[in-house]
């Protein structure tokens, strides 16, 4: 069997270097998690599509409105999509993703 300390001597990295690298990776991971929060994606898509459908509803001719039994369905659907998208984005702003709890070094896991 080989000794673990023998392996760490050959790696060329100190414990501090490894901890620094782990901290940097955890920071990047937390940033990526906030960036790709599903509320941001859903909210953004609903706002974009809501704007498109609302514009389509504003430019509909009477024949399209008559086809939907007198309801400007594109306008109402677009406004609903806009409201839903804004709701998701406001929710994201008011309740952001909590950062990961910091790892405390030197604590004994057995509690004593």
PDB file of N, CA and C in Angstrom:
ATOM      1  N   UNK A   1       0.842  -1.189   0.000  1.00  0.00           N
ATOM      2  CA  UNK A   1       0.000   0.000   0.000  1.00  0.00           C
ATOM      3  C   UNK A   1       0.880   1.243   0.000  1.00  0.00           C
ATOM      4  N   UNK A   2       0.345   2.301  -0.599  1.00  0.00           N
ATOM      5  CA  UNK A   2       1.109   3.546  -0.632  1.00  0.00           C
ATOM      6  C   UNK A   2       0.574   4.493   0.411  1.00  0.00           C
ATOM      7  N   UNK A   3       1.412   5.366   0.864  1.00  0.00           N
ATOM      8  CA  UNK A   3       1.045   6.350   1.879  1.00  0.00           C
ATOM      9  C   UNK A   3       0.429   7.570   1.191  1.00  0.00           C
ATOM     10  N   UNK A   4      -0.670   8.090   1.732  1.00  0.00           N
ATOM     11  CA  UNK A   4      -1.335   9.261   1.150  1.00  0.00           C
ATOM     12  C   UNK A   4      -0.459  10.501   1.186  1.00  0.00           C
ATOM     13  N   UNK A   5       0.343  10.659   2.233  1.00  0.00           N
ATOM     14  CA  UNK A   5       1.206  11.839   2.311  1.00  0.00           C
ATOM     15  C   UNK A   5       2.254  11.802   1.201  1.00  0.00           C
ATOM     16  N   UNK A   6       2.676  10.596   0.830  1.00  0.00           N
ATOM     17  CA  UNK A   6       3.636  10.458  -0.259  1.00  0.00           C
ATOM     18  C   UNK A   6       3.034  10.953  -1.567  1.00  0.00           C
ATOM     19  N   UNK A   7       1.760  10.655  -1.790  1.00  0.00           N
ATOM     20  CA  UNK A   7       1.060  11.091  -3.006  1.00  0.00           C
ATOM     21  C   UNK A   7       0.901  12.615  -3.039  1.00  0.00           C
ATOM     22  N   UNK A   8       0.582  13.224  -1.887  1.00  0.00           N
ATOM     23  CA  UNK A   8       0.376  14.673  -1.869  1.00  0.00           C
ATOM     24  C   UNK A   8       1.674  15.447  -2.063  1.00  0.00           C
ATOM     25  N   UNK A   9       2.797  14.854  -1.671  1.00  0.00           N
ATOM     26  CA  UNK A   9       4.082  15.526  -1.869  1.00  0.00           C
ATOM     27  C   UNK A   9       4.415  15.642  -3.351  1.00  0.00           C
ATOM     28  N   UNK A  10       4.005  14.675  -4.134  1.00  0.00           N
ATOM     29  CA  UNK A  10       4.328  14.665  -5.550  1.00  0.00           C
ATOM     30  C   UNK A  10       3.374  15.510  -6.374  1.00  0.00           C
ATOM     31  N   UNK A  11       2.247  15.893  -5.834  1.00  0.00           N
ATOM     32  CA  UNK A  11       1.263  16.637  -6.630  1.00  0.00           C
ATOM     33  C   UNK A  11       1.699  18.075  -6.874  1.00  0.00           C
ATOM     34  N   UNK A  12       2.485  18.655  -5.987  1.00  0.00           N
ATOM     35  CA  UNK A  12       2.968  20.011  -6.193  1.00  0.00           C
ATOM     36  C   UNK A  12       2.019  21.088  -5.687  1.00  0.00           C
ATOM     37  N   UNK A  13       0.898  20.695  -5.093  1.00  0.00           N
ATOM     38  CA  UNK A  13      -0.070  21.662  -4.583  1.00  0.00           C
ATOM     39  C   UNK A  13      -0.130  21.570  -3.069  1.00  0.00           C
ATOM     40  N   UNK A  14      -0.169  22.724  -2.432  1.00  0.00           N
ATOM     41  CA  UNK A  14      -0.337  22.720  -0.990  1.00  0.00           C
ATOM     42  C   UNK A  14      -1.825  22.677  -0.662  1.00  0.00           C
ATOM     43  N   UNK A  15      -2.123  22.424   0.578  1.00  0.00           N
ATOM     44  CA  UNK A  15      -3.528  22.386   1.021  1.00  0.00           C
ATOM     45  C   UNK A  15      -4.199  23.744   0.803  1.00  0.00           C
ATOM     46  N   UNK A  16      -3.437  24.823   0.992  1.00  0.00           N
ATOM     47  CA  UNK A  16      -3.971  26.172   0.762  1.00  0.00           C
ATOM     48  C   UNK A  16      -4.343  26.379  -0.696  1.00  0.00           C
ATOM     49  N   UNK A  17      -3.511  25.908  -1.607  1.00  0.00           N
ATOM     50  CA  UNK A  17      -3.798  26.035  -3.041  1.00  0.00           C
ATOM     51  C   UNK A  17      -5.087  25.305  -3.405  1.00  0.00           C
ATOM     52  N   UNK A  18      -5.237  24.122  -2.866  1.00  0.00           N
ATOM     53  CA  UNK A  18      -6.434  23.325  -3.156  1.00  0.00           C
ATOM     54  C   UNK A  18      -7.672  24.025  -2.606  1.00  0.00           C
ATOM     55  N   UNK A  19      -7.597  24.529  -1.382  1.00  0.00           N
ATOM     56  CA  UNK A  19      -8.736  25.220  -0.778  1.00  0.00           C
ATOM     57  C   UNK A  19      -9.094  26.485  -1.556  1.00  0.00           C
ATOM     58  N   UNK A  20      -8.095  27.212  -2.017  1.00  0.00           N
ATOM     59  CA  UNK A  20      -8.325  28.423  -2.792  1.00  0.00           C
ATOM     60  C   UNK A  20      -9.040  28.080  -4.108  1.00  0.00           C
ATOM     61  N   UNK A  21      -8.589  27.005  -4.739  1.00  0.00           N
ATOM     62  CA  UNK A  21      -9.201  26.566  -6.001  1.00  0.00           C
ATOM     63  C   UNK A  21     -10.644  26.109  -5.784  1.00  0.00           C
ATOM     64  N   UNK A  22     -10.895  25.380  -4.704  1.00  0.00           N
ATOM     65  CA  UNK A  22     -12.253  24.932  -4.387  1.00  0.00           C
ATOM     66  C   UNK A  22     -13.156  26.128  -4.132  1.00  0.00           C
ATOM     67  N   UNK A  23     -12.663  27.110  -3.410  1.00  0.00           N
ATOM     68  CA  UNK A  23     -13.464  28.315  -3.135  1.00  0.00           C
ATOM     69  C   UNK A  23     -13.808  29.060  -4.418  1.00  0.00           C
ATOM     70  N   UNK A  24     -12.841  29.155  -5.320  1.00  0.00           N
ATOM     71  CA  UNK A  24     -13.087  29.840  -6.591  1.00  0.00           C
ATOM     72  C   UNK A  24     -14.125  29.090  -7.419  1.00  0.00           C
ATOM     73  N   UNK A  25     -14.037  27.772  -7.443  1.00  0.00           N
ATOM     74  CA  UNK A  25     -15.013  26.979  -8.198  1.00  0.00           C
ATOM     75  C   UNK A  25     -16.409  27.071  -7.591  1.00  0.00           C
ATOM     76  N   UNK A  26     -16.509  27.092  -6.260  1.00  0.00           N
ATOM     77  CA  UNK A  26     -17.814  27.232  -5.607  1.00  0.00           C
ATOM     78  C   UNK A  26     -18.426  28.587  -5.925  1.00  0.00           C
ATOM     79  N   UNK A  27     -17.598  29.615  -5.975  1.00  0.00           N
ATOM     80  CA  UNK A  27     -18.079  30.951  -6.306  1.00  0.00           C
ATOM     81  C   UNK A  27     -18.620  30.998  -7.735  1.00  0.00           C
ATOM     82  N   UNK A  28     -17.891  30.392  -8.670  1.00  0.00           N
ATOM     83  CA  UNK A  28     -18.343  30.341 -10.060  1.00  0.00           C
ATOM     84  C   UNK A  28     -19.633  29.544 -10.183  1.00  0.00           C
ATOM     85  N   UNK A  29     -19.751  28.470  -9.436  1.00  0.00           N
ATOM     86  CA  UNK A  29     -20.946  27.630  -9.474  1.00  0.00           C
ATOM     87  C   UNK A  29     -22.160  28.404  -8.968  1.00  0.00           C
ATOM     88  N   UNK A  30     -22.000  29.163  -7.893  1.00  0.00           N
ATOM     89  CA  UNK A  30     -23.103  29.958  -7.360  1.00  0.00           C
ATOM     90  C   UNK A  30     -23.523  31.034  -8.356  1.00  0.00           C
ATOM     91  N   UNK A  31     -22.561  31.639  -9.039  1.00  0.00           N
ATOM     92  CA  UNK A  31     -22.875  32.647 -10.050  1.00  0.00           C
ATOM     93  C   UNK A  31     -23.632  32.019 -11.208  1.00  0.00           C
ATOM     94  N   UNK A  32     -23.223  30.852 -11.643  1.00  0.00           N
ATOM     95  CA  UNK A  32     -23.919  30.158 -12.732  1.00  0.00           C
ATOM     96  C   UNK A  32     -25.325  29.766 -12.312  1.00  0.00           C
ATOM     97  N   UNK A  33     -25.507  29.359 -11.069  1.00  0.00           N
ATOM     98  CA  UNK A  33     -26.838  28.989 -10.591  1.00  0.00           C
ATOM     99  C   UNK A  33     -27.764  30.192 -10.603  1.00  0.00           C
ATOM    100  N   UNK A  34     -27.259  31.347 -10.215  1.00  0.00           N
ATOM    101  CA  UNK A  34     -28.101  32.559 -10.244  1.00  0.00           C
ATOM    102  C   UNK A  34     -28.390  32.984 -11.678  1.00  0.00           C
ATOM    103  N   UNK A  35     -27.410  32.833 -12.552  1.00  0.00           N
ATOM    104  CA  UNK A  35     -27.572  33.235 -13.934  1.00  0.00           C
ATOM    105  C   UNK A  35     -28.615  32.383 -14.647  1.00  0.00           C
ATOM    106  N   UNK A  36     -28.628  31.088 -14.380  1.00  0.00           N
ATOM    107  CA  UNK A  36     -29.537  30.180 -15.057  1.00  0.00           C
ATOM    108  C   UNK A  36     -30.734  29.807 -14.191  1.00  0.00           C
ATOM    109  N   UNK A  37     -31.139  30.696 -13.311  1.00  0.00           N
ATOM    110  CA  UNK A  37     -32.333  30.469 -12.504  1.00  0.00           C
ATOM    111  C   UNK A  37     -33.525  30.327 -13.452  1.00  0.00           C
ATOM    112  N   UNK A  38     -34.334  29.311 -13.241  1.00  0.00           N
ATOM    113  CA  UNK A  38     -35.435  29.004 -14.157  1.00  0.00           C
ATOM    114  C   UNK A  38     -36.448  30.152 -14.222  1.00  0.00           C
ATOM    115  N   UNK A  39     -36.569  30.918 -13.153  1.00  0.00           N
ATOM    116  CA  UNK A  39     -37.497  32.062 -13.171  1.00  0.00           C
ATOM    117  C   UNK A  39     -37.050  33.113 -14.170  1.00  0.00           C
ATOM    118  N   UNK A  40     -35.760  33.303 -14.307  1.00  0.00           N
ATOM    119  CA  UNK A  40     -35.231  34.274 -15.268  1.00  0.00           C
ATOM    120  C   UNK A  40     -35.525  33.816 -16.695  1.00  0.00           C
ATOM    121  N   UNK A  41     -35.329  32.542 -16.949  1.00  0.00           N
ATOM    122  CA  UNK A  41     -35.545  32.007 -18.297  1.00  0.00           C
ATOM    123  C   UNK A  41     -37.028  32.063 -18.658  1.00  0.00           C
ATOM    124  N   UNK A  42     -37.886  31.573 -17.766  1.00  0.00           N
ATOM    125  CA  UNK A  42     -39.327  31.571 -18.042  1.00  0.00           C
ATOM    126  C   UNK A  42     -39.846  33.002 -18.168  1.00  0.00           C
ATOM    127  N   UNK A  43     -39.461  33.863 -17.243  1.00  0.00           N
ATOM    128  CA  UNK A  43     -39.916  35.253 -17.288  1.00  0.00           C
ATOM    129  C   UNK A  43     -39.480  35.960 -18.554  1.00  0.00           C
ATOM    130  N   UNK A  44     -38.229  35.776 -18.934  1.00  0.00           N
ATOM    131  CA  UNK A  44     -37.726  36.417 -20.150  1.00  0.00           C
ATOM    132  C   UNK A  44     -38.440  35.946 -21.398  1.00  0.00           C
ATOM    133  N   UNK A  45     -38.656  34.636 -21.496  1.00  0.00           N
ATOM    134  CA  UNK A  45     -39.352  34.103 -22.673  1.00  0.00           C
ATOM    135  C   UNK A  45     -40.795  34.590 -22.741  1.00  0.00           C
ATOM    136  N   UNK A  46     -41.485  34.592 -21.608  1.00  0.00           N
ATOM    137  CA  UNK A  46     -42.878  35.052 -21.616  1.00  0.00           C
ATOM    138  C   UNK A  46     -42.969  36.534 -21.964  1.00  0.00           C
ATOM    139  N   UNK A  47     -42.028  37.335 -21.503  1.00  0.00           N
ATOM    140  CA  UNK A  47     -42.052  38.756 -21.848  1.00  0.00           C
ATOM    141  C   UNK A  47     -41.815  38.938 -23.349  1.00  0.00           C
ATOM    142  N   UNK A  48     -40.827  38.254 -23.895  1.00  0.00           N
ATOM    143  CA  UNK A  48     -40.529  38.389 -25.323  1.00  0.00           C
ATOM    144  C   UNK A  48     -41.711  37.939 -26.168  1.00  0.00           C
ATOM    145  N   UNK A  49     -42.238  36.741 -25.885  1.00  0.00           N
ATOM    146  CA  UNK A  49     -43.370  36.244 -26.670  1.00  0.00           C
ATOM    147  C   UNK A  49     -44.629  37.065 -26.410  1.00  0.00           C
ATOM    148  N   UNK A  50     -44.775  37.570 -25.199  1.00  0.00           N
ATOM    149  CA  UNK A  50     -45.917  38.421 -24.892  1.00  0.00           C
ATOM    150  C   UNK A  50     -45.913  39.702 -25.706  1.00  0.00           C
ATOM    151  N   UNK A  51     -44.754  40.296 -25.869  1.00  0.00           N
ATOM    152  CA  UNK A  51     -44.635  41.500 -26.697  1.00  0.00           C
ATOM    153  C   UNK A  51     -44.995  41.180 -28.146  1.00  0.00           C
ATOM    154  N   UNK A  52     -44.487  40.056 -28.648  1.00  0.00           N
ATOM    155  CA  UNK A  52     -44.770  39.676 -30.038  1.00  0.00           C
ATOM    156  C   UNK A  52     -46.260  39.443 -30.256  1.00  0.00           C
ATOM    157  N   UNK A  53     -46.890  38.690 -29.361  1.00  0.00           N
ATOM    158  CA  UNK A  53     -48.311  38.368 -29.515  1.00  0.00           C
ATOM    159  C   UNK A  53     -49.174  39.612 -29.293  1.00  0.00           C
ATOM    160  N   UNK A  54     -48.781  40.486 -28.377  1.00  0.00           N
ATOM    161  CA  UNK A  54     -49.534  41.728 -28.163  1.00  0.00           C
ATOM    162  C   UNK A  54     -49.486  42.610 -29.403  1.00  0.00           C
ATOM    163  N   UNK A  55     -48.330  42.723 -30.014  1.00  0.00           N
ATOM    164  CA  UNK A  55     -48.224  43.504 -31.254  1.00  0.00           C
ATOM    165  C   UNK A  55     -49.089  42.885 -32.345  1.00  0.00           C
ATOM    166  N   UNK A  56     -49.074  41.548 -32.410  1.00  0.00           N
ATOM    167  CA  UNK A  56     -49.937  40.877 -33.389  1.00  0.00           C
ATOM    168  C   UNK A  56     -51.408  41.176 -33.101  1.00  0.00           C
ATOM    169  N   UNK A  57     -51.772  41.232 -31.833  1.00  0.00           N
ATOM    170  CA  UNK A  57     -53.151  41.537 -31.459  1.00  0.00           C
ATOM    171  C   UNK A  57     -53.542  42.964 -31.777  1.00  0.00           C
ATOM    172  N   UNK A  58     -52.607  43.878 -31.625  1.00  0.00           N
ATOM    173  CA  UNK A  58     -52.901  45.284 -31.936  1.00  0.00           C
ATOM    174  C   UNK A  58     -53.050  45.518 -33.435  1.00  0.00           C
ATOM    175  N   UNK A  59     -52.407  44.675 -34.235  1.00  0.00           N
ATOM    176  CA  UNK A  59     -52.457  44.865 -35.689  1.00  0.00           C
ATOM    177  C   UNK A  59     -53.439  43.917 -36.380  1.00  0.00           C
ATOM    178  N   UNK A  60     -54.200  43.126 -35.593  1.00  0.00           N
ATOM    179  CA  UNK A  60     -55.184  42.212 -36.190  1.00  0.00           C
ATOM    180  C   UNK A  60     -56.265  42.990 -36.932  1.00  0.00           C
ATOM    181  N   UNK A  61     -56.704  42.419 -38.042  1.00  0.00           N
ATOM    182  CA  UNK A  61     -57.815  43.035 -38.779  1.00  0.00           C
ATOM    183  C   UNK A  61     -59.139  42.462 -38.255  1.00  0.00           C
ATOM    184  N   UNK A  62     -60.217  43.000 -38.713  1.00  0.00           N
ATOM    185  CA  UNK A  62     -61.538  42.603 -38.228  1.00  0.00           C
ATOM    186  C   UNK A  62     -61.852  41.142 -38.558  1.00  0.00           C
ATOM    187  N   UNK A  63     -61.328  40.615 -39.660  1.00  0.00           N
ATOM    188  CA  UNK A  63     -61.582  39.228 -40.033  1.00  0.00           C
ATOM    189  C   UNK A  63     -60.999  38.264 -38.992  1.00  0.00           C
ATOM    190  N   UNK A  64     -59.803  38.563 -38.483  1.00  0.00           N
ATOM    191  CA  UNK A  64     -59.192  37.711 -37.459  1.00  0.00           C
ATOM    192  C   UNK A  64     -59.977  37.781 -36.158  1.00  0.00           C
ATOM    193  N   UNK A  65     -60.493  38.951 -35.835  1.00  0.00           N
ATOM    194  CA  UNK A  65     -61.294  39.108 -34.621  1.00  0.00           C
ATOM    195  C   UNK A  65     -62.620  38.378 -34.773  1.00  0.00           C
ATOM    196  N   UNK A  66     -63.229  38.461 -35.940  1.00  0.00           N
ATOM    197  CA  UNK A  66     -64.491  37.760 -36.191  1.00  0.00           C
ATOM    198  C   UNK A  66     -64.293  36.244 -36.131  1.00  0.00           C
ATOM    199  N   UNK A  67     -63.142  35.773 -36.589  1.00  0.00           N
ATOM    200  CA  UNK A  67     -62.856  34.343 -36.557  1.00  0.00           C
ATOM    201  C   UNK A  67     -62.822  33.834 -35.115  1.00  0.00           C
ATOM    202  N   UNK A  68     -62.421  34.686 -34.168  1.00  0.00           N
ATOM    203  CA  UNK A  68     -62.359  34.327 -32.748  1.00  0.00           C
ATOM    204  C   UNK A  68     -63.624  34.753 -32.025  1.00  0.00           C
ATOM    205  N   UNK A  69     -64.739  34.858 -32.762  1.00  0.00           N
ATOM    206  CA  UNK A  69     -66.055  35.199 -32.219  1.00  0.00           C
ATOM    207  C   UNK A  69     -66.054  36.548 -31.509  1.00  0.00           C
ATOM    208  N   UNK A  70     -65.386  37.524 -32.094  1.00  0.00           N
ATOM    209  CA  UNK A  70     -65.430  38.890 -31.598  1.00  0.00           C
ATOM    210  C   UNK A  70     -64.431  39.222 -30.504  1.00  0.00           C
ATOM    211  N   UNK A  71     -63.572  38.276 -30.148  1.00  0.00           N
ATOM    212  CA  UNK A  71     -62.579  38.509 -29.097  1.00  0.00           C
ATOM    213  C   UNK A  71     -61.214  38.672 -29.756  1.00  0.00           C
ATOM    214  N   UNK A  72     -60.519  39.722 -29.399  1.00  0.00           N
ATOM    215  CA  UNK A  72     -59.161  39.918 -29.913  1.00  0.00           C
ATOM    216  C   UNK A  72     -58.236  39.017 -29.092  1.00  0.00           C
ATOM    217  N   UNK A  73     -58.224  37.737 -29.440  1.00  0.00           N
ATOM    218  CA  UNK A  73     -57.531  36.720 -28.646  1.00  0.00           C
ATOM    219  C   UNK A  73     -56.025  36.949 -28.593  1.00  0.00           C
ATOM    220  N   UNK A  74     -55.439  37.441 -29.655  1.00  0.00           N
ATOM    221  CA  UNK A  74     -53.993  37.709 -29.646  1.00  0.00           C
ATOM    222  C   UNK A  74     -53.649  38.811 -28.650  1.00  0.00           C
ATOM    223  N   UNK A  75     -54.451  39.826 -28.606  1.00  0.00           N
ATOM    224  CA  UNK A  75     -54.198  40.928 -27.675  1.00  0.00           C
ATOM    225  C   UNK A  75     -54.284  40.447 -26.226  1.00  0.00           C
ATOM    226  N   UNK A  76     -55.361  39.734 -25.899  1.00  0.00           N
ATOM    227  CA  UNK A  76     -55.548  39.277 -24.523  1.00  0.00           C
ATOM    228  C   UNK A  76     -54.518  38.222 -24.127  1.00  0.00           C
ATOM    229  N   UNK A  77     -54.188  37.336 -25.038  1.00  0.00           N
ATOM    230  CA  UNK A  77     -53.168  36.328 -24.741  1.00  0.00           C
ATOM    231  C   UNK A  77     -51.796  36.987 -24.566  1.00  0.00           C
ATOM    232  N   UNK A  78     -51.481  37.943 -25.416  1.00  0.00           N
ATOM    233  CA  UNK A  78     -50.208  38.650 -25.304  1.00  0.00           C
ATOM    234  C   UNK A  78     -50.089  39.415 -23.996  1.00  0.00           C
ATOM    235  N   UNK A  79     -51.176  40.068 -23.596  1.00  0.00           N
ATOM    236  CA  UNK A  79     -51.141  40.795 -22.324  1.00  0.00           C
ATOM    237  C   UNK A  79     -50.992  39.829 -21.146  1.00  0.00           C
ATOM    238  N   UNK A  80     -51.677  38.694 -21.226  1.00  0.00           N
ATOM    239  CA  UNK A  80     -51.529  37.683 -20.171  1.00  0.00           C
ATOM    240  C   UNK A  80     -50.106  37.152 -20.090  1.00  0.00           C
ATOM    241  N   UNK A  81     -49.503  36.914 -21.243  1.00  0.00           N
ATOM    242  CA  UNK A  81     -48.123  36.433 -21.258  1.00  0.00           C
ATOM    243  C   UNK A  81     -47.166  37.489 -20.701  1.00  0.00           C
ATOM    244  N   UNK A  82     -47.410  38.742 -21.043  1.00  0.00           N
ATOM    245  CA  UNK A  82     -46.581  39.822 -20.496  1.00  0.00           C
ATOM    246  C   UNK A  82     -46.692  39.875 -18.976  1.00  0.00           C
ATOM    247  N   UNK A  83     -47.899  39.788 -18.450  1.00  0.00           N
ATOM    248  CA  UNK A  83     -48.091  39.830 -16.999  1.00  0.00           C
ATOM    249  C   UNK A  83     -47.404  38.649 -16.312  1.00  0.00           C
ATOM    250  N   UNK A  84     -47.529  37.457 -16.900  1.00  0.00           N
ATOM    251  CA  UNK A  84     -46.887  36.296 -16.312  1.00  0.00           C
ATOM    252  C   UNK A  84     -45.360  36.436 -16.333  1.00  0.00           C
ATOM    253  N   UNK A  85     -44.814  36.905 -17.444  1.00  0.00           N
ATOM    254  CA  UNK A  85     -43.370  37.104 -17.529  1.00  0.00           C
ATOM    255  C   UNK A  85     -42.874  38.146 -16.538  1.00  0.00           C
ATOM    256  N   UNK A  86     -43.610  39.234 -16.403  1.00  0.00           N
ATOM    257  CA  UNK A  86     -43.233  40.275 -15.433  1.00  0.00           C
ATOM    258  C   UNK A  86     -43.324  39.729 -14.015  1.00  0.00           C
ATOM    259  N   UNK A  87     -44.344  38.905 -13.749  1.00  0.00           N
ATOM    260  CA  UNK A  87     -44.477  38.278 -12.429  1.00  0.00           C
ATOM    261  C   UNK A  87     -43.232  37.455 -12.093  1.00  0.00           C
ATOM    262  N   UNK A  88     -42.774  36.627 -13.033  1.00  0.00           N
ATOM    263  CA  UNK A  88     -41.590  35.798 -12.783  1.00  0.00           C
ATOM    264  C   UNK A  88     -40.353  36.655 -12.554  1.00  0.00           C
ATOM    265  N   UNK A  89     -40.186  37.721 -13.313  1.00  0.00           N
ATOM    266  CA  UNK A  89     -39.003  38.566 -13.160  1.00  0.00           C
ATOM    267  C   UNK A  89     -39.033  39.357 -11.852  1.00  0.00           C
ATOM    268  N   UNK A  90     -40.222  39.813 -11.448  1.00  0.00           N
ATOM    269  CA  UNK A  90     -40.349  40.507 -10.162  1.00  0.00           C
ATOM    270  C   UNK A  90     -40.086  39.534  -9.020  1.00  0.00           C
ATOM    271  N   UNK A  91     -40.614  38.327  -9.140  1.00  0.00           N
ATOM    272  CA  UNK A  91     -40.376  37.291  -8.130  1.00  0.00           C
ATOM    273  C   UNK A  91     -38.882  37.023  -7.994  1.00  0.00           C
ATOM    274  N   UNK A  92     -38.182  36.950  -9.108  1.00  0.00           N
ATOM    275  CA  UNK A  92     -36.738  36.735  -9.082  1.00  0.00           C
ATOM    276  C   UNK A  92     -36.035  37.890  -8.373  1.00  0.00           C
ATOM    277  N   UNK A  93     -36.491  39.104  -8.631  1.00  0.00           N
ATOM    278  CA  UNK A  93     -35.865  40.296  -8.029  1.00  0.00           C
ATOM    279  C   UNK A  93     -36.122  40.364  -6.527  1.00  0.00           C
ATOM    280  N   UNK A  94     -37.358  40.016  -6.120  1.00  0.00           N
ATOM    281  CA  UNK A  94     -37.711  40.114  -4.705  1.00  0.00           C
ATOM    282  C   UNK A  94     -37.168  38.962  -3.869  1.00  0.00           C
ATOM    283  N   UNK A  95     -37.065  37.779  -4.451  1.00  0.00           N
ATOM    284  CA  UNK A  95     -36.591  36.599  -3.737  1.00  0.00           C
ATOM    285  C   UNK A  95     -35.449  35.943  -4.516  1.00  0.00           C
ATOM    286  N   UNK A  96     -34.254  36.550  -4.518  1.00  0.00           N
ATOM    287  CA  UNK A  96     -33.135  35.978  -5.289  1.00  0.00           C
ATOM    288  C   UNK A  96     -32.703  34.632  -4.705  1.00  0.00           C
ATOM    289  N   UNK A  97     -31.975  33.886  -5.498  1.00  0.00           N
ATOM    290  CA  UNK A  97     -31.453  32.597  -5.067  1.00  0.00           C
ATOM    291  C   UNK A  97     -30.471  32.814  -3.925  1.00  0.00           C
ATOM    292  N   UNK A  98     -30.662  32.056  -2.863  1.00  0.00           N
ATOM    293  CA  UNK A  98     -29.781  32.189  -1.704  1.00  0.00           C
ATOM    294  C   UNK A  98     -28.408  31.620  -2.027  1.00  0.00           C
ATOM    295  N   UNK A  99     -27.357  32.322  -1.610  1.00  0.00           N
ATOM    296  CA  UNK A  99     -26.016  31.778  -1.854  1.00  0.00           C
ATOM    297  C   UNK A  99     -25.792  30.534  -1.007  1.00  0.00           C
ATOM    298  N   UNK A 100     -24.907  29.689  -1.443  1.00  0.00           N
ATOM    299  CA  UNK A 100     -24.578  28.473  -0.702  1.00  0.00           C
ATOM    300  C   UNK A 100     -23.933  28.853   0.625  1.00  0.00           C
ATOM    301  N   UNK A 101     -24.228  28.102   1.684  1.00  0.00           N
ATOM    302  CA  UNK A 101     -23.608  28.426   2.974  1.00  0.00           C
ATOM    303  C   UNK A 101     -22.106  28.217   2.900  1.00  0.00           C
ATOM    304  N   UNK A 102     -21.345  29.107   3.549  1.00  0.00           N
ATOM    305  CA  UNK A 102     -19.887  28.973   3.499  1.00  0.00           C
ATOM    306  C   UNK A 102     -19.420  27.727   4.248  1.00  0.00           C
ATOM    307  N   UNK A 103     -18.362  27.138   3.733  1.00  0.00           N
ATOM    308  CA  UNK A 103     -17.776  25.965   4.371  1.00  0.00           C
ATOM    309  C   UNK A 103     -16.812  26.456   5.439  1.00  0.00           C
ATOM    310  N   UNK A 104     -17.024  26.006   6.666  1.00  0.00           N
ATOM    311  CA  UNK A 104     -16.170  26.421   7.776  1.00  0.00           C
ATOM    312  C   UNK A 104     -15.118  25.345   7.988  1.00  0.00           C
ATOM    313  N   UNK A 105     -13.861  25.741   7.902  1.00  0.00           N
ATOM    314  CA  UNK A 105     -12.745  24.804   8.049  1.00  0.00           C
ATOM    315  C   UNK A 105     -12.405  24.619   9.519  1.00  0.00           C
ATOM    316  N   UNK A 106     -11.952  23.443   9.852  1.00  0.00           N
ATOM    317  CA  UNK A 106     -11.444  23.202  11.202  1.00  0.00           C
ATOM    318  C   UNK A 106     -12.473  22.739  12.183  1.00  0.00           C
ATOM    319  N   UNK A 107     -13.745  22.644  11.829  1.00  0.00           N
ATOM    320  CA  UNK A 107     -14.762  22.182  12.767  1.00  0.00           C
ATOM    321  C   UNK A 107     -14.782  20.660  12.754  1.00  0.00           C
ATOM    322  N   UNK A 108     -14.978  20.086  13.922  1.00  0.00           N
ATOM    323  CA  UNK A 108     -15.051  18.645  14.035  1.00  0.00           C
ATOM    324  C   UNK A 108     -16.466  18.202  13.706  1.00  0.00           C
ATOM    325  N   UNK A 109     -16.614  17.252  12.788  1.00  0.00           N
ATOM    326  CA  UNK A 109     -17.941  16.814  12.362  1.00  0.00           C
ATOM    327  C   UNK A 109     -18.654  15.998  13.424  1.00  0.00           C
ATOM    328  N   UNK A 110     -17.936  15.429  14.369  1.00  0.00           N
ATOM    329  CA  UNK A 110     -18.571  14.607  15.394  1.00  0.00           C
ATOM    330  C   UNK A 110     -19.247  15.451  16.460  1.00  0.00           C
ATOM    331  N   UNK A 111     -19.014  16.760  16.444  1.00  0.00           N
ATOM    332  CA  UNK A 111     -19.675  17.666  17.380  1.00  0.00           C
ATOM    333  C   UNK A 111     -18.970  17.760  18.723  1.00  0.00           C
ATOM    334  N   UNK A 112     -17.830  17.204  18.884  1.00  0.00           N
ATOM    335  CA  UNK A 112     -17.188  17.255  20.186  1.00  0.00           C
ATOM    336  C   UNK A 112     -15.779  17.507  20.137  1.00  0.00           C
TER     337      UNK A 112
END
